[in-house]
CSV table of C-alpha atoms in Angstrom, one decimal:
chain,number,residue,atom,x,y,z
A,1,MET,CA,70.4,93.4,75.4
A,2,ILE,CA,70.9,90.2,77.4
A,3,LYS,CA,74.0,89.5,75.4
A,4,GLN,CA,75.4,93.0,76.0
A,5,GLN,CA,74.8,92.6,79.7
A,6,ALA,CA,76.6,89.3,79.7
A,7,VAL,CA,79.5,90.9,77.9
A,8,ASN,CA,79.6,93.8,80.4
A,9,SER,CA,79.5,91.3,83.4
A,10,LYS,CA,82.3,89.3,82.0
A,11,PHE,CA,84.3,92.5,81.3
A,12,LYS,CA,83.9,93.6,84.9
A,13,LEU,CA,84.6,90.1,86.3
A,14,ASP,CA,87.8,90.0,84.3
A,15,LEU,CA,88.8,93.4,85.7
A,16,ILE,CA,88.1,92.2,89.3
A,17,LEU,CA,90.1,89.1,88.6
A,18,LYS,CA,93.0,91.3,87.3
A,19,ILE,CA,92.9,93.3,90.5
A,20,THR,CA,92.7,90.3,92.7
A,21,GLN,CA,95.7,88.7,91.0
A,22,ALA,CA,97.7,91.9,91.4
A,23,ILE,CA,96.9,91.9,95.1
A,24,ASN,CA,97.8,88.2,95.5
A,25,GLU,CA,101.1,88.8,93.7
A,26,ASN,CA,101.9,91.3,96.5
A,27,LEU,CA,102.5,94.2,94.2
A,28,SER,CA,103.7,97.5,95.6
A,29,VAL,CA,101.2,100.3,96.5
A,30,GLU,CA,102.6,102.2,93.5
A,31,ASP,CA,101.9,99.3,91.1
A,32,LEU,CA,98.4,98.8,92.6
A,33,LEU,CA,97.7,102.5,92.0
A,34,LYS,CA,98.8,102.2,88.4
A,35,GLN,CA,96.5,99.2,87.8
A,36,TYR,CA,93.6,101.1,89.5
A,37,GLU,CA,94.2,104.2,87.3
A,38,ASP,CA,94.5,102.1,84.2
A,39,ILE,CA,91.2,100.4,84.8
A,40,LEU,CA,89.3,103.6,85.5
A,41,PHE,CA,91.0,105.8,82.9
A,42,ASN,CA,91.5,103.4,80.0
A,43,GLU,CA,89.1,100.5,80.6
A,44,LEU,CA,86.1,102.4,82.1
A,45,LYS,CA,86.8,105.7,80.3
A,46,ILE,CA,86.6,107.8,83.5
A,47,GLY,CA,88.2,111.1,82.6
A,48,LYS,CA,88.8,112.7,86.0
A,49,ILE,CA,90.0,110.8,89.1
A,50,VAL,CA,91.2,112.1,92.4
A,51,VAL,CA,91.7,109.9,95.5
A,52,PHE,CA,92.2,111.2,99.0
A,53,LYS,CA,93.4,108.6,101.5
A,54,PHE,CA,93.7,108.8,105.3
A,55,ASN,CA,97.1,107.8,106.7
A,56,SER,CA,97.4,109.7,110.1
A,57,THR,CA,96.6,112.7,107.9
A,58,TRP,CA,94.7,113.1,104.6
A,59,GLU,CA,96.9,112.8,101.5
A,60,LYS,CA,96.4,112.9,97.8
A,61,LEU,CA,96.9,109.4,96.7
A,62,LEU,CA,96.0,109.7,93.0
A,63,ILE,CA,95.3,112.6,90.6
A,64,SER,CA,94.4,111.8,87.0
A,65,GLY,CA,92.7,113.9,84.3
A,66,VAL,CA,93.0,117.2,86.3
A,67,THR,CA,95.9,119.4,87.4
A,68,ASN,CA,97.0,119.5,91.0
A,69,GLY,CA,96.3,123.2,91.1
A,70,THR,CA,92.6,122.7,90.4
A,71,ILE,CA,92.1,120.6,93.6
A,72,ASN,CA,94.2,122.6,96.1
A,73,ASN,CA,91.1,124.3,97.4
A,74,ILE,CA,89.4,121.0,98.4
A,75,LYS,CA,89.1,120.8,102.2
A,76,ILE,CA,88.3,117.2,103.3
A,77,GLU,CA,86.5,118.1,106.6
A,78,ASN,CA,84.5,120.9,105.1
A,79,ASP,CA,83.8,119.6,101.6
A,80,LEU,CA,83.8,115.8,101.8
A,81,ALA,CA,83.5,114.4,105.3
A,82,LYS,CA,79.8,115.0,105.7
A,83,HIS,CA,79.0,112.5,102.9
A,84,ASP,CA,78.9,108.8,103.9
A,85,GLU,CA,77.4,107.4,100.6
A,86,ILE,CA,77.8,107.9,96.9
A,87,THR,CA,76.8,111.4,96.2
A,88,TYR,CA,76.1,113.3,93.0
A,89,ILE,CA,78.0,116.6,92.9
A,90,SER,CA,75.3,119.1,92.2
A,91,THR,CA,75.3,122.9,92.1
A,92,ASP,CA,74.8,122.8,95.9
A,93,PHE,CA,78.5,121.8,96.1
A,94,PRO,CA,81.3,124.4,96.3
A,95,GLU,CA,82.4,125.6,92.8
A,96,HIS,CA,85.8,124.0,93.0
A,97,LEU,CA,84.2,120.5,93.2
A,98,ARG,CA,81.8,120.9,90.3
A,99,ILE,CA,84.4,119.7,87.8
A,100,PHE,CA,83.6,116.3,89.1
A,101,ASP,CA,80.4,114.3,88.9
A,102,PHE,CA,80.4,112.0,91.9
A,103,LEU,CA,81.9,111.6,95.3
A,104,ILE,CA,82.5,108.0,96.5
A,105,PRO,CA,83.5,107.3,100.1
A,106,VAL,CA,85.5,104.1,100.8
A,107,PHE,CA,84.9,102.5,104.2
A,108,HIS,CA,87.0,100.1,106.2
A,109,LYS,CA,85.7,98.7,109.5
A,110,LYS,CA,83.1,101.4,109.7
A,111,SER,CA,85.7,104.2,109.3
A,112,VAL,CA,86.1,106.3,106.1
A,113,LEU,CA,89.4,105.3,104.6
A,114,ALA,CA,89.3,107.3,101.4
A,115,TYR,CA,87.2,109.7,99.3
A,116,ILE,CA,87.2,109.4,95.5
A,117,LEU,CA,86.1,112.1,93.1
A,118,ILE,CA,85.3,111.0,89.5
A,119,GLY,CA,84.1,112.8,86.5
A,120,ASP,CA,83.9,112.5,82.7
A,121,LEU,CA,86.4,114.2,80.5
A,122,ASP,CA,84.0,115.0,77.7
A,123,GLU,CA,80.9,116.7,79.1
A,124,GLU,CA,79.2,116.7,75.6
A,125,MET,CA,79.4,113.0,75.0
A,126,GLU,CA,76.4,111.1,73.7
A,127,GLY,CA,74.8,108.2,75.5
A,128,MET,CA,75.2,107.3,79.1
A,129,SER,CA,78.1,108.9,81.0
A,130,PRO,CA,80.8,106.3,82.0
A,131,ALA,CA,80.8,107.8,85.5
A,132,ILE,CA,77.1,107.0,85.8
A,133,LYS,CA,77.2,103.7,83.9
A,134,HIS,CA,80.0,102.2,86.0
A,135,LEU,CA,79.3,103.9,89.3
A,136,ALA,CA,78.6,100.8,91.5
A,137,PHE,CA,81.5,99.0,89.9
A,138,ILE,CA,83.8,101.8,90.5
A,139,GLN,CA,82.9,101.8,94.2
A,140,THR,CA,83.5,98.0,94.4
A,141,ILE,CA,87.0,98.1,92.8
A,142,SER,CA,87.9,101.2,94.8
A,143,ASN,CA,87.0,99.4,98.0
A,144,ILE,CA,89.1,96.4,97.0
A,145,ILE,CA,92.1,98.4,96.0
A,146,ILE,CA,92.1,101.0,98.8
A,147,VAL,CA,91.5,98.3,101.5
A,148,ALA,CA,94.3,96.2,100.1
A,149,MET,CA,96.6,99.2,100.3
A,150,GLU,CA,95.6,99.8,103.9
A,151,ASN,CA,96.2,96.2,104.8
A,152,LYS,CA,99.7,96.4,103.2
A,153,ARG,CA,100.4,99.6,105.2
A,154,MET,CA,99.2,98.0,108.4
A,155,HIS,CA,101.2,94.8,107.8
A,156,LYS,CA,104.3,96.8,107.1
A,157,GLN,CA,103.7,98.8,110.2
A,158,LEU,CA,103.2,95.6,112.2
A,159,LEU,CA,106.5,94.3,110.9
A,160,VAL,CA,108.3,97.5,111.9
A,161,GLN,CA,106.7,97.3,115.4
A,162,GLU,CA,107.7,93.7,115.8
A,163,ALA,CA,111.3,94.6,114.8
A,164,ILE,CA,111.4,97.5,117.3
A,165,LYS,CA,109.9,95.3,120.0
A,166,LYS,CA,112.6,92.6,119.5
A,167,GLU,CA,115.3,95.3,119.5
A,168,MET,CA,113.8,96.7,122.7
A,169,GLU,CA,113.6,93.3,124.3
A,170,LEU,CA,117.3,92.7,123.5
A,171,ALA,CA,118.3,96.1,124.7
A,172,SER,CA,116.3,95.5,127.9
A,173,LYS,CA,118.1,92.2,128.5
A,174,ILE,CA,121.5,93.8,127.9
A,175,GLN,CA,120.7,96.7,130.3
A,176,ASN,CA,119.5,94.3,133.0
A,177,LEU,CA,122.9,92.6,132.8
A,178,LEU,CA,124.5,95.9,133.6
A,179,ILE,CA,122.3,96.4,136.7
A,180,PRO,CA,123.4,94.2,139.6
A,181,ASN,CA,120.7,91.7,140.7
A,182,GLN,CA,120.1,91.0,144.3
A,183,ASN,CA,122.2,87.8,144.3
A,184,ALA,CA,125.2,89.8,142.9
A,185,LEU,CA,125.1,92.6,145.5
A,186,PRO,CA,127.8,92.5,148.2
A,187,GLN,CA,126.9,90.7,151.4
A,188,ASN,CA,129.7,90.1,154.0
A,189,GLN,CA,130.6,90.5,157.7
A,190,PHE,CA,130.7,94.3,157.3
A,191,ILE,CA,127.7,95.2,155.2
A,192,SER,CA,124.4,93.9,153.7
A,193,THR,CA,122.9,95.5,150.6
A,194,GLN,CA,119.5,95.8,148.8
A,195,GLY,CA,118.7,97.1,145.3
A,196,TYR,CA,115.7,97.9,143.1
A,197,TYR,CA,115.6,98.9,139.4
A,198,GLN,CA,112.4,99.9,137.4
A,199,PRO,CA,112.7,101.7,134.1
A,200,HIS,CA,109.7,103.8,133.1
A,201,PHE,CA,109.9,102.3,129.6
A,202,GLU,CA,111.5,98.9,128.7
A,203,ILE,CA,114.9,100.5,129.1
A,204,GLY,CA,115.9,103.7,130.9
A,205,GLY,CA,118.6,106.1,132.0
A,206,ASP,CA,119.1,105.0,135.6
A,207,TYR,CA,122.1,103.0,136.8
A,208,TYR,CA,123.7,101.8,140.0
A,209,ASP,CA,126.7,99.6,140.6
A,210,PHE,CA,129.0,98.1,143.2
A,211,ILE,CA,132.7,97.3,142.7
A,212,ASN,CA,134.6,95.2,145.3
A,213,PHE,CA,138.1,96.8,144.9
A,214,ASN,CA,139.7,94.6,147.5
A,215,ASP,CA,139.1,93.0,150.9
A,216,GLN,CA,139.0,96.4,152.6
A,217,GLU,CA,137.3,98.8,150.1
A,218,LEU,CA,134.0,98.9,148.3
A,219,GLY,CA,133.1,101.3,145.5
A,220,PHE,CA,129.5,102.1,144.6
A,221,CYS,CA,127.5,104.7,142.6
A,222,ILE,CA,124.1,105.6,141.4
A,223,GLY,CA,123.3,107.8,138.4
A,224,ASP,CA,120.5,109.3,136.4
A,225,VAL,CA,120.6,110.6,132.8
A,226,SER,CA,118.3,113.4,132.0
A,227,GLY,CA,115.4,112.1,129.8
A,228,LYS,CA,114.0,108.6,129.4
A,229,GLY,CA,114.0,105.7,127.0
A,230,ILE,CA,116.6,104.7,124.4
A,231,PRO,CA,118.6,108.0,124.2
A,232,ALA,CA,119.1,108.0,128.0
A,233,ALA,CA,119.8,104.3,128.1
A,234,LEU,CA,122.6,104.6,125.4
A,235,ILE,CA,124.3,107.4,127.3
A,236,MET,CA,124.1,105.5,130.6
A,237,SER,CA,125.4,102.2,129.1
A,238,ASN,CA,128.3,104.1,127.6
A,239,PHE,CA,128.9,105.8,131.0
A,240,GLN,CA,128.9,102.5,132.9
A,241,ALA,CA,131.7,101.1,130.7
A,242,THR,CA,133.7,104.3,131.2
A,243,LEU,CA,133.2,104.3,134.9
A,244,ARG,CA,134.2,100.7,135.3
A,245,ALA,CA,137.4,101.4,133.4
A,246,LEU,CA,138.3,104.5,135.5
A,247,PHE,CA,136.9,103.8,139.0
A,248,ASN,CA,139.6,102.5,141.4
A,249,PRO,CA,140.6,103.3,145.0
A,250,ASP,CA,143.9,104.9,143.9
A,251,THR,CA,142.4,107.6,141.8
A,252,PRO,CA,141.3,110.7,143.8
A,253,LEU,CA,137.5,111.2,143.5
A,254,ASP,CA,137.9,114.8,142.4
A,255,GLU,CA,140.2,113.8,139.6
A,256,LEU,CA,137.8,111.0,138.6
A,257,MET,CA,134.9,113.4,138.4
A,258,ASN,CA,136.7,115.7,136.0
A,259,THR,CA,137.6,112.8,133.8
A,260,LEU,CA,134.1,111.5,133.8
A,261,ASN,CA,132.7,114.9,133.0
A,262,GLN,CA,134.9,115.1,130.0
A,263,LYS,CA,133.8,111.7,128.8
A,264,VAL,CA,130.1,112.6,129.2
A,265,CYS,CA,130.6,115.8,127.3
A,266,GLU,CA,132.2,113.9,124.4
A,267,SER,CA,129.5,111.2,124.2
A,268,SER,CA,126.3,113.1,124.7
A,269,SER,CA,124.4,115.9,123.1
A,270,ASP,CA,124.3,119.4,124.6
A,271,GLU,CA,120.9,119.0,126.3
A,272,LYS,CA,121.9,115.7,128.0
A,273,PHE,CA,123.5,115.6,131.4
A,274,LEU,CA,124.0,113.1,134.2
A,275,THR,CA,123.6,113.3,138.0
A,276,LEU,CA,125.8,110.9,140.0
A,277,PHE,CA,126.5,109.9,143.5
A,278,ILE,CA,129.8,108.0,143.9
A,279,GLY,CA,131.5,106.7,147.0
A,280,VAL,CA,134.3,104.5,148.4
A,281,TYR,CA,133.8,102.8,151.7
A,282,ASN,CA,136.6,101.4,153.8
A,283,TYR,CA,135.5,98.5,156.0
A,284,THR,CA,138.4,98.9,158.5
A,285,THR,CA,138.4,102.7,159.0
A,286,ARG,CA,134.6,102.9,158.5
A,287,LYS,CA,135.2,106.0,156.5
A,288,LEU,CA,133.1,106.8,153.4
A,289,ARG,CA,134.5,109.2,150.8
A,290,TYR,CA,132.0,110.5,148.3
A,291,VAL,CA,131.1,113.0,145.7
A,292,ASN,CA,127.5,114.1,145.0
A,293,ALA,CA,127.2,115.5,141.4
A,294,SER,CA,123.8,117.2,141.7
A,295,HIS,CA,122.1,113.9,142.6
A,296,HIS,CA,119.4,113.6,145.2
A,297,PRO,CA,121.4,113.4,148.5
A,298,PRO,CA,121.5,109.9,149.9
A,299,ILE,CA,120.1,109.4,153.4
A,300,LEU,CA,122.3,108.1,156.2
A,301,TYR,CA,120.5,107.0,159.3
A,302,ASN,CA,121.8,105.7,162.6
A,303,TYR,CA,119.7,103.3,164.7
A,304,ASN,CA,121.2,104.3,168.0
A,305,THR,CA,121.2,108.1,167.8
A,306,LYS,CA,118.2,108.3,165.5
A,307,GLU,CA,120.2,110.8,163.5
A,308,THR,CA,119.5,111.4,159.8
A,309,VAL,CA,122.2,112.9,157.6
A,310,GLN,CA,122.0,113.8,153.9
A,311,LEU,CA,125.2,113.4,151.8
A,312,LYS,CA,125.3,116.6,149.8
A,313,LYS,CA,129.0,117.5,149.2
A,314,GLY,CA,130.1,117.4,145.6
A,315,CYS,CA,129.8,119.3,142.3
A,316,ILE,CA,127.5,120.1,139.4
A,317,GLY,CA,126.1,117.3,137.3
A,318,LEU,CA,128.3,115.6,134.7
A,319,GLY,CA,127.9,117.1,131.2
A,320,MET,CA,126.4,120.4,132.4
A,321,LEU,CA,129.6,122.3,131.6
A,322,ASP,CA,132.7,121.5,129.7
A,323,GLU,CA,134.7,121.8,132.9
A,324,ILE,CA,133.6,121.4,136.5
A,325,PRO,CA,134.4,124.6,138.4
A,326,MET,CA,135.1,122.8,141.7
A,327,VAL,CA,134.7,119.4,143.2
A,328,SER,CA,134.2,119.0,147.0
A,329,VAL,CA,134.9,115.5,148.2
A,330,GLY,CA,132.8,114.6,151.3
A,331,GLU,CA,134.0,112.3,154.0
A,332,VAL,CA,131.9,110.8,156.8
A,333,THR,CA,132.7,108.1,159.5
A,334,ILE,CA,130.0,105.5,159.6
A,335,LYS,CA,128.8,104.7,163.1
A,336,ASP,CA,127.7,101.2,164.1
A,337,HIS,CA,124.2,100.2,163.2
A,338,SER,CA,123.7,102.6,160.4
A,339,LYS,CA,122.0,102.3,157.0
A,340,LEU,CA,122.3,104.3,153.8
A,341,LEU,CA,119.7,104.9,151.0
A,342,CYS,CA,120.6,106.0,147.5
A,343,PHE,CA,117.9,106.7,145.0
A,344,THR,CA,117.0,108.5,141.7
A,345,ASP,CA,114.4,111.2,141.3
A,346,GLY,CA,111.8,108.8,139.9
A,347,LEU,CA,111.1,107.9,143.5
A,348,VAL,CA,110.6,111.5,144.6
A,349,GLU,CA,108.4,112.3,141.6
A,350,LEU,CA,106.1,109.4,142.2
A,351,GLU,CA,102.8,111.3,141.9
A,352,VAL,CA,99.6,111.9,139.9
A,353,GLY,CA,97.5,114.8,141.0
A,354,ASP,CA,96.1,114.1,144.5
A,355,LYS,CA,96.1,110.3,144.0
A,356,MET,CA,99.5,109.7,145.4
A,357,GLU,CA,102.6,111.6,146.3
A,358,VAL,CA,106.0,110.3,147.4
A,359,GLY,CA,108.2,113.2,148.3
A,360,MET,CA,111.3,113.5,150.5
A,361,GLN,CA,109.3,113.6,153.7
A,362,LEU,CA,107.7,110.3,153.0
A,363,ILE,CA,110.9,108.7,151.8
A,364,SER,CA,112.7,109.8,154.9
A,365,SER,CA,109.9,108.5,157.2
A,366,LEU,CA,110.0,105.1,155.5
A,367,PHE,CA,113.7,104.9,155.8
A,368,SER,CA,114.7,106.7,159.0
A,369,ASN,CA,113.5,104.1,161.4
A,370,ASN,CA,114.9,101.0,163.2
A,371,LYS,CA,113.6,98.5,160.7
A,372,ASN,CA,116.4,96.4,159.1
A,373,LEU,CA,117.3,97.2,155.5
A,374,ARG,CA,115.4,94.3,154.0
A,375,ASP,CA,112.1,95.3,155.7
A,376,THR,CA,112.8,99.0,154.8
A,377,PHE,CA,113.0,98.1,151.1
A,378,LEU,CA,109.8,96.1,151.3
A,379,ASP,CA,108.1,99.3,152.5
A,380,LEU,CA,109.7,101.4,149.8
A,381,THR,CA,108.9,99.0,147.0
A,382,ARG,CA,105.4,98.5,148.2
A,383,HIS,CA,104.8,102.3,147.6
A,384,ILE,CA,106.4,102.0,144.2
A,385,GLU,CA,104.1,99.2,143.2
A,386,LEU,CA,101.1,101.1,144.5
A,387,GLY,CA,102.3,104.0,142.3
A,388,LYS,CA,102.6,101.8,139.3
A,389,LYS,CA,99.1,100.5,139.9
A,390,ASN,CA,97.8,104.1,140.1
A,391,LYS,CA,99.7,105.1,137.0
A,392,ALA,CA,101.8,107.4,139.2
A,393,VAL,CA,105.2,106.3,138.0
A,394,VAL,CA,106.5,109.0,135.6
A,395,ASP,CA,110.2,108.3,135.5
A,396,ASP,CA,112.8,105.5,135.9
A,397,ILE,CA,113.2,104.4,139.5
A,398,SER,CA,116.4,103.0,141.0
A,399,LEU,CA,117.4,102.7,144.6
A,400,PHE,CA,120.0,100.7,146.6
A,401,GLY,CA,120.7,100.6,150.3
A,402,ILE,CA,123.7,99.6,152.5
A,403,GLU,CA,123.3,98.4,156.0
A,404,PHE,CA,126.5,98.8,158.0
A,405,LYS,CA,127.0,96.2,160.6
A,406,ALA,CA,128.7,96.6,164.0
């Protein structure tokens, strides 16, 4: 008897060693399953084996000794989930489970990772049933194998997440190079400027830019792609390259808008479109020519008259239709001591229930005052930072301002 127990112990230790070596050799999940099935079916003589494993949803990981059709009626939540220890499948169980003898739950960090159903192939066999004789050992090797598979899955998932994170970091760095930083914004005897850019995710679909055409003319724009994240960022980065190639003071703005619309339609899907405000300012004549393509109207404020004007003239958003029906080019003469604020809708939609709300009225009150542009931007960004703290930021936010000197 003692000798037989020693033989059995060595036999089981050899099997555990075999499993451990397979895990250390970093075998695939498929190869680990084959070893597991071979040990249960051939070494331990377990005739029926079904393994359900949780991986976002419950899936059949292994079926051996029974047909797939015989277990289609098994419902994890109703039939198995209430059992948290090895359970003998008695006549109290549903009929479709009675072809098995035992239910073995597998835990990992106090959560059920798998359910294993085992049974003997020959119900009339003499002596102790293999399912009973090896029950504790089956639970042990099942835990080893299933947890090893879960660790492999989590490691693979971690590698994928790390790769995505690195790609996102690189994309974010590239996009930040496309957005002018404060040191690169135009500052001269005619104007001073301020900018702010905050994507909702690591990268986003907002964009603003300045182009010094010559000593007399400045081009600028702000745009917003529908949607967020990578798809919006890809469209916007492509649009920036197109705009930079086409935007010049000699091309009429209505002609430019039709060309840009064509390019957006070619490069984006049907559900994606882009709002844009684009302008050309002449330092000498103080005239600003602009087109507003369904963008939030920029606010123009004059310190002396206390007058606030919204720049609305333009057309539909780019990519909304194959052809723009009509483009209206706006023109305004900028008075001395004026400032202009351009922004994307993330600033207007900065709200969560009744915690915080930044609508047009508040934006206008923060901007339409006699504070200089730098102090005005401090007020605006202070509200944005408060919104981020209160989890009120629900979209990309970009804004830039121009202060027109006397």
